[in-house]
PDB file of C-alpha atoms and ligand atoms in Angstrom:
ATOM      1  CA  MET A   9     -11.159  -6.297  17.257  1.00  0.00           C
ATOM      2  CA  ALA A  10     -10.450  -9.832  18.540  1.00  0.00           C
ATOM      3  CA  PRO A  11      -6.916 -11.252  18.335  1.00  0.00           C
ATOM      4  CA  PRO A  12      -6.365 -13.709  15.482  1.00  0.00           C
ATOM      5  CA  ASP A  13      -6.535 -17.449  16.122  1.00  0.00           C
ATOM      6  CA  GLY A  14      -4.310 -20.348  15.134  1.00  0.00           C
ATOM      7  CA  ALA A  15      -0.532 -19.963  15.143  1.00  0.00           C
ATOM      8  CA  PHE A  16      -0.791 -16.740  17.183  1.00  0.00           C
ATOM      9  CA  ARG A  17      -2.921 -18.200  20.036  1.00  0.00           C
ATOM     10  CA  ASN A  18      -0.180 -17.949  22.655  1.00  0.00           C
ATOM     11  CA  ALA A  19       1.635 -14.944  21.254  1.00  0.00           C
ATOM     12  CA  PRO A  20       1.299 -11.529  22.879  1.00  0.00           C
ATOM     13  CA  PHE A  21      -1.245  -9.685  20.727  1.00  0.00           C
ATOM     14  CA  VAL A  22       0.118  -6.703  18.847  1.00  0.00           C
ATOM     15  CA  MET A  23      -2.222  -5.217  16.267  1.00  0.00           C
ATOM     16  CA  ILE A  24      -0.684  -4.874  12.829  1.00  0.00           C
ATOM     17  CA  ASN A  25      -1.253  -1.432  11.413  1.00  0.00           C
ATOM     18  CA  VAL A  26      -1.016  -0.667   7.674  1.00  0.00           C
ATOM     19  CA  HIS A  27      -1.256   2.691   5.933  1.00  0.00           C
ATOM     20  CA  ILE A  28      -2.679   2.542   2.397  1.00  0.00           C
ATOM     21  CA  LEU A  29      -1.417   5.643   0.589  1.00  0.00           C
ATOM     22  CA  ASN A  30      -2.602   6.948  -2.772  1.00  0.00           C
ATOM     23  CA  GLY A  31      -0.879   9.580  -4.871  1.00  0.00           C
ATOM     24  CA  PRO A  32      -1.847  12.148  -7.485  1.00  0.00           C
ATOM     25  CA  ASN A  33      -4.990  11.870  -9.590  1.00  0.00           C
ATOM     26  CA  LEU A  34      -6.173   8.669  -7.943  1.00  0.00           C
ATOM     27  CA  ASN A  35      -9.121  10.689  -6.580  1.00  0.00           C
ATOM     28  CA  LEU A  36     -10.375  10.579 -10.214  1.00  0.00           C
ATOM     29  CA  LEU A  37     -10.494   6.799 -10.265  1.00  0.00           C
ATOM     30  CA  GLY A  38     -13.704   5.464 -11.831  1.00  0.00           C
ATOM     31  CA  ARG A  39     -14.608   8.904 -13.184  1.00  0.00           C
ATOM     32  CA  ARG A  40     -12.070   9.356 -16.046  1.00  0.00           C
ATOM     33  CA  GLU A  41     -10.122   6.992 -18.365  1.00  0.00           C
ATOM     34  CA  PRO A  42     -12.150   3.847 -17.453  1.00  0.00           C
ATOM     35  CA  GLN A  43     -10.509   2.019 -20.394  1.00  0.00           C
ATOM     36  CA  ILE A  44      -7.196   2.140 -18.466  1.00  0.00           C
ATOM     37  CA  TYR A  45      -8.206   2.253 -14.816  1.00  0.00           C
ATOM     38  CA  GLY A  46     -11.694   0.678 -14.806  1.00  0.00           C
ATOM     39  CA  SER A  47     -14.915   2.045 -13.337  1.00  0.00           C
ATOM     40  CA  THR A  48     -14.280   1.323  -9.654  1.00  0.00           C
ATOM     41  CA  THR A  49     -13.924   4.525  -7.622  1.00  0.00           C
ATOM     42  CA  LEU A  50     -11.319   5.083  -4.909  1.00  0.00           C
ATOM     43  CA  ALA A  51     -14.152   4.962  -2.339  1.00  0.00           C
ATOM     44  CA  ASP A  52     -15.079   1.501  -3.711  1.00  0.00           C
ATOM     45  CA  VAL A  53     -11.423   0.422  -3.418  1.00  0.00           C
ATOM     46  CA  GLU A  54     -11.315   1.672   0.170  1.00  0.00           C
ATOM     47  CA  LYS A  55     -14.418  -0.395   1.003  1.00  0.00           C
ATOM     48  CA  LEU A  56     -12.842  -3.551  -0.481  1.00  0.00           C
ATOM     49  CA  VAL A  57      -9.596  -2.897   1.408  1.00  0.00           C
ATOM     50  CA  ARG A  58     -11.477  -2.369   4.693  1.00  0.00           C
ATOM     51  CA  GLU A  59     -13.288  -5.702   4.239  1.00  0.00           C
ATOM     52  CA  LYS A  60      -9.983  -7.478   3.585  1.00  0.00           C
ATOM     53  CA  ALA A  61      -8.344  -5.750   6.569  1.00  0.00           C
ATOM     54  CA  GLU A  62     -11.207  -6.846   8.835  1.00  0.00           C
ATOM     55  CA  ALA A  63     -10.764 -10.457   7.673  1.00  0.00           C
ATOM     56  CA  LEU A  64      -7.007 -10.289   8.331  1.00  0.00           C
ATOM     57  CA  GLY A  65      -7.396  -8.506  11.685  1.00  0.00           C
ATOM     58  CA  VAL A  66      -5.330  -5.538  10.478  1.00  0.00           C
ATOM     59  CA  ALA A  67      -5.955  -1.885  11.387  1.00  0.00           C
ATOM     60  CA  ILE A  68      -5.739   0.400   8.372  1.00  0.00           C
ATOM     61  CA  THR A  69      -5.470   4.063   7.510  1.00  0.00           C
ATOM     62  CA  PHE A  70      -6.531   4.866   3.925  1.00  0.00           C
ATOM     63  CA  ARG A  71      -5.480   8.208   2.389  1.00  0.00           C
ATOM     64  CA  GLN A  72      -5.077  10.015  -0.941  1.00  0.00           C
ATOM     65  CA  SER A  73      -3.282  13.235  -1.817  1.00  0.00           C
ATOM     66  CA  ASN A  74      -2.245  15.057  -4.958  1.00  0.00           C
ATOM     67  CA  HIS A  75       0.656  16.641  -3.031  1.00  0.00           C
ATOM     68  CA  GLU A  76       4.073  15.030  -2.717  1.00  0.00           C
ATOM     69  CA  GLY A  77       4.763  16.595   0.691  1.00  0.00           C
ATOM     70  CA  HIS A  78       1.587  15.136   2.186  1.00  0.00           C
ATOM     71  CA  LEU A  79       2.691  11.685   1.052  1.00  0.00           C
ATOM     72  CA  VAL A  80       6.157  12.263   2.592  1.00  0.00           C
ATOM     73  CA  ASP A  81       4.516  13.282   5.899  1.00  0.00           C
ATOM     74  CA  TRP A  82       2.262  10.206   5.873  1.00  0.00           C
ATOM     75  CA  ILE A  83       5.165   7.840   5.117  1.00  0.00           C
ATOM     76  CA  GLN A  84       7.093   9.318   8.053  1.00  0.00           C
ATOM     77  CA  GLU A  85       3.981   8.952  10.250  1.00  0.00           C
ATOM     78  CA  ALA A  86       3.606   5.279   9.290  1.00  0.00           C
ATOM     79  CA  GLY A  87       7.285   4.664  10.105  1.00  0.00           C
ATOM     80  CA  ALA A  88       6.974   6.388  13.501  1.00  0.00           C
ATOM     81  CA  GLN A  89       3.946   4.184  14.335  1.00  0.00           C
ATOM     82  CA  GLY A  90       5.683   0.958  13.339  1.00  0.00           C
ATOM     83  CA  ALA A  91       3.050   0.529  10.614  1.00  0.00           C
ATOM     84  CA  GLY A  92       3.445  -1.076   7.197  1.00  0.00           C
ATOM     85  CA  ILE A  93       2.717   0.773   3.971  1.00  0.00           C
ATOM     86  CA  VAL A  94       0.912  -0.143   0.769  1.00  0.00           C
ATOM     87  CA  ILE A  95       1.481   2.687  -1.682  1.00  0.00           C
ATOM     88  CA  ASN A  96       0.114   3.536  -5.089  1.00  0.00           C
ATOM     89  CA  ALA A  97       2.256   6.612  -5.600  1.00  0.00           C
ATOM     90  CA  GLY A  98       0.742   7.276  -9.049  1.00  0.00           C
ATOM     91  CA  ALA A  99       3.060   9.272 -11.312  1.00  0.00           C
ATOM     92  CA  TYR A 100       5.358  10.110  -8.352  1.00  0.00           C
ATOM     93  CA  THR A 101       6.444   6.461  -8.573  1.00  0.00           C
ATOM     94  CA  HIS A 102       8.464   7.390 -11.640  1.00  0.00           C
ATOM     95  CA  THR A 103       9.832  10.752 -10.496  1.00  0.00           C
ATOM     96  CA  SER A 104      10.039  11.212  -6.741  1.00  0.00           C
ATOM     97  CA  ILE A 105      13.361  10.979  -4.926  1.00  0.00           C
ATOM     98  CA  ALA A 106      11.538  12.529  -1.937  1.00  0.00           C
ATOM     99  CA  LEU A 107       9.160   9.544  -1.674  1.00  0.00           C
ATOM    100  CA  ARG A 108      12.028   7.110  -2.101  1.00  0.00           C
ATOM    101  CA  ASP A 109      14.021   8.812   0.679  1.00  0.00           C
ATOM    102  CA  ALA A 110      10.939   8.906   2.928  1.00  0.00           C
ATOM    103  CA  ILE A 111      10.293   5.178   2.454  1.00  0.00           C
ATOM    104  CA  SER A 112      13.902   4.155   3.023  1.00  0.00           C
ATOM    105  CA  GLY A 113      14.196   6.506   6.037  1.00  0.00           C
ATOM    106  CA  SER A 114      10.910   5.355   7.588  1.00  0.00           C
ATOM    107  CA  GLY A 115      11.941   1.726   8.040  1.00  0.00           C
ATOM    108  CA  ALA A 116       8.312   0.791   7.266  1.00  0.00           C
ATOM    109  CA  PRO A 117       7.893  -2.392   5.246  1.00  0.00           C
ATOM    110  CA  THR A 118       6.442  -1.042   2.019  1.00  0.00           C
ATOM    111  CA  VAL A 119       4.689  -2.688  -0.903  1.00  0.00           C
ATOM    112  CA  GLU A 120       4.430  -0.649  -4.110  1.00  0.00           C
ATOM    113  CA  ILE A 121       1.226  -1.270  -6.041  1.00  0.00           C
ATOM    114  CA  HIS A 122      -0.377  -0.172  -9.308  1.00  0.00           C
ATOM    115  CA  LEU A 123      -3.791  -0.771 -10.816  1.00  0.00           C
ATOM    116  CA  SER A 124      -2.410  -1.045 -14.349  1.00  0.00           C
ATOM    117  CA  ASN A 125       0.454  -3.174 -15.615  1.00  0.00           C
ATOM    118  CA  VAL A 126       2.962  -0.343 -15.863  1.00  0.00           C
ATOM    119  CA  HIS A 127       5.360  -2.611 -17.820  1.00  0.00           C
ATOM    120  CA  ALA A 128       2.819  -2.965 -20.636  1.00  0.00           C
ATOM    121  CA  ARG A 129       2.537   0.842 -20.936  1.00  0.00           C
ATOM    122  CA  GLU A 130       4.791   3.754 -21.943  1.00  0.00           C
ATOM    123  CA  GLY A 131       8.527   3.386 -21.287  1.00  0.00           C
ATOM    124  CA  PHE A 132       8.595   6.173 -18.684  1.00  0.00           C
ATOM    125  CA  ARG A 133       6.284   4.061 -16.492  1.00  0.00           C
ATOM    126  CA  HIS A 134       8.712   1.115 -16.483  1.00  0.00           C
ATOM    127  CA  ARG A 135      11.074   2.835 -14.070  1.00  0.00           C
ATOM    128  CA  SER A 136      10.158   3.096 -10.401  1.00  0.00           C
ATOM    129  CA  LEU A 137      12.272   5.127  -7.970  1.00  0.00           C
ATOM    130  CA  ILE A 138      10.505   3.541  -5.010  1.00  0.00           C
ATOM    131  CA  ALA A 139      10.716  -0.139  -6.017  1.00  0.00           C
ATOM    132  CA  PRO A 140      14.350  -0.514  -4.812  1.00  0.00           C
ATOM    133  CA  VAL A 141      13.358   0.586  -1.282  1.00  0.00           C
ATOM    134  CA  SER A 142      10.140  -1.458  -1.227  1.00  0.00           C
ATOM    135  CA  VAL A 143       9.748  -5.087  -0.151  1.00  0.00           C
ATOM    136  CA  GLY A 144       8.069  -5.846  -3.478  1.00  0.00           C
ATOM    137  CA  VAL A 145       5.874  -4.567  -6.279  1.00  0.00           C
ATOM    138  CA  ILE A 146       2.381  -5.664  -7.410  1.00  0.00           C
ATOM    139  CA  CYS A 147       0.864  -4.263 -10.593  1.00  0.00           C
ATOM    140  CA  GLY A 148      -1.750  -4.981 -13.227  1.00  0.00           C
ATOM    141  CA  PHE A 149      -4.553  -6.487 -11.155  1.00  0.00           C
ATOM    142  CA  GLY A 150      -6.839  -3.467 -10.941  1.00  0.00           C
ATOM    143  CA  PRO A 151      -8.379  -2.966  -7.471  1.00  0.00           C
ATOM    144  CA  MET A 152      -7.168  -6.479  -6.574  1.00  0.00           C
ATOM    145  CA  SER A 153      -3.606  -5.039  -6.519  1.00  0.00           C
ATOM    146  CA  TYR A 154      -4.599  -3.264  -3.280  1.00  0.00           C
ATOM    147  CA  LEU A 155      -5.857  -6.495  -1.681  1.00  0.00           C
ATOM    148  CA  LEU A 156      -2.749  -8.423  -2.766  1.00  0.00           C
ATOM    149  CA  GLY A 157      -0.565  -5.577  -1.470  1.00  0.00           C
ATOM    150  CA  LEU A 158      -2.316  -5.611   1.912  1.00  0.00           C
ATOM    151  CA  GLU A 159      -1.978  -9.382   2.182  1.00  0.00           C
ATOM    152  CA  ALA A 160       1.706  -9.206   1.186  1.00  0.00           C
ATOM    153  CA  VAL A 161       2.669  -6.523   3.701  1.00  0.00           C
ATOM    154  CA  HIS A 162       0.653  -8.297   6.414  1.00  0.00           C
ATOM    155  CA  ARG A 163       2.530 -11.566   5.787  1.00  0.00           C
ATOM    156  CA  VAL A 164       5.895  -9.781   5.825  1.00  0.00           C
ATOM    157  CA  MET A 165       5.044  -8.061   9.132  1.00  0.00           C
ATOM    158  CA  VAL A 166       3.800 -11.277  10.774  1.00  0.00           C
ATOM    159  CA  GLU A 167       6.970 -13.075   9.694  1.00  0.00           C
ATOM    160  CA  ARG A 168       9.216 -10.252  10.945  1.00  0.00           C
ATOM    161  CA  ALA A 169       7.403 -10.254  14.296  1.00  0.00           C
ATOM    162  CA  ARG A 170       7.804 -14.049  14.524  1.00  0.00           C
ATOM    163  CA  VAL A 171      11.546 -13.877  13.813  1.00  0.00           C
ATOM    164  CA  ALA A 172      12.008 -10.976  16.253  1.00  0.00           C
ATOM    165  CA  LYS A 173      10.141 -12.773  19.092  1.00  0.00           C
ATOM    166  CA  PRO A 174      10.537 -16.526  18.708  1.00  0.00           C
ATOM    167  CA  SER A 175       8.031 -18.699  20.594  1.00  0.00           C
ATOM    168  CA  GLN A 176       9.074 -20.030  24.037  1.00  0.00           C
ATOM    169  CA  HIS A 177       7.603 -23.476  23.203  1.00  0.00           C
TER     170      HIS A 177
HETATM  171  O1  LIG B 221      -1.623   1.995 -12.579  1.00  0.00           O
HETATM  172  C1  LIG B 221      -1.502   2.719 -11.581  1.00  0.00           C
HETATM  173  O2  LIG B 221      -2.035   2.470 -10.505  1.00  0.00           O
HETATM  174  C2  LIG B 221      -0.687   4.013 -11.704  1.00  0.00           C
HETATM  175  O3  LIG B 221      -0.028   4.227 -10.465  1.00  0.00           O
HETATM  176  C3  LIG B 221      -1.687   5.107 -11.961  1.00  0.00           C
HETATM  177  C4  LIG B 221      -1.006   6.461 -12.188  1.00  0.00           C
HETATM  178  C5  LIG B 221       0.075   6.358 -13.256  1.00  0.00           C
HETATM  179  O4  LIG B 221       0.750   7.602 -13.361  1.00  0.00           O
HETATM  180  C6  LIG B 221       1.073   5.266 -12.928  1.00  0.00           C
HETATM  181  O5  LIG B 221       2.017   5.186 -13.969  1.00  0.00           O
HETATM  182  C7  LIG B 221       0.366   3.927 -12.793  1.00  0.00           C
HETATM  183  C8  LIG B 221      -2.030   7.471 -12.651  1.00  0.00           C
HETATM  184  C9  LIG B 221      -3.135   7.677 -11.686  1.00  0.00           C
HETATM  185  C10 LIG B 221      -4.133   8.533 -12.371  1.00  0.00           C
HETATM  186  O6  LIG B 221      -5.377   7.976 -12.142  1.00  0.00           O
HETATM  187  C11 LIG B 221      -6.389   8.403 -12.933  1.00  0.00           C
HETATM  188  C12 LIG B 221      -7.568   7.737 -12.764  1.00  0.00           C
HETATM  189  C13 LIG B 221      -8.628   8.084 -13.534  1.00  0.00           C
HETATM  190  C14 LIG B 221      -8.528   9.118 -14.444  1.00  0.00           C
HETATM  191  C15 LIG B 221      -7.339   9.797 -14.590  1.00  0.00           C
HETATM  192  C16 LIG B 221      -6.261   9.436 -13.815  1.00  0.00           C
END
């Protein structure tokens, strides 16, 4: 993949790497409860995210698991690689101290996302254990939440790299 143009022309090229992580039941997307989650499948979402990543010049890893421990392992992996994270943790968002600890311990800039507007739904979905250790939260935009999340984490990572290595000019 070619280095991006414009403001980064003279900067040493370091590929930004983002892990897109999906939690429990998101493998059912597009196949059940379309009135809440729409008819787009997770494979469709992955395709949209890959197109957006290509346009941004970002390398991505896209994964889903129904198991909390897998998500913990993948968060640690992203942190060890210096990657960013976009995470739809599904119901673990509201329950998992393990995911929260993994995110805060990983040091990876993390954007929490949701397809639905969790604040317009049941009260137990209003609380997120991972929001306080995330850079920000995007919810309610359907599959577009993933694209907005990728753009947000990309911008945060570019800005952090710029601040860490100011231009010599
Ligand atoms: O809106 C979101 O993206 C959620 O993270 C989805 C989770 C839910 O527990 C969160 O509160 C909000 C549920 C994912 C389950 O996805 C399904 C998709 C189709 C059919 C059944 C479940």
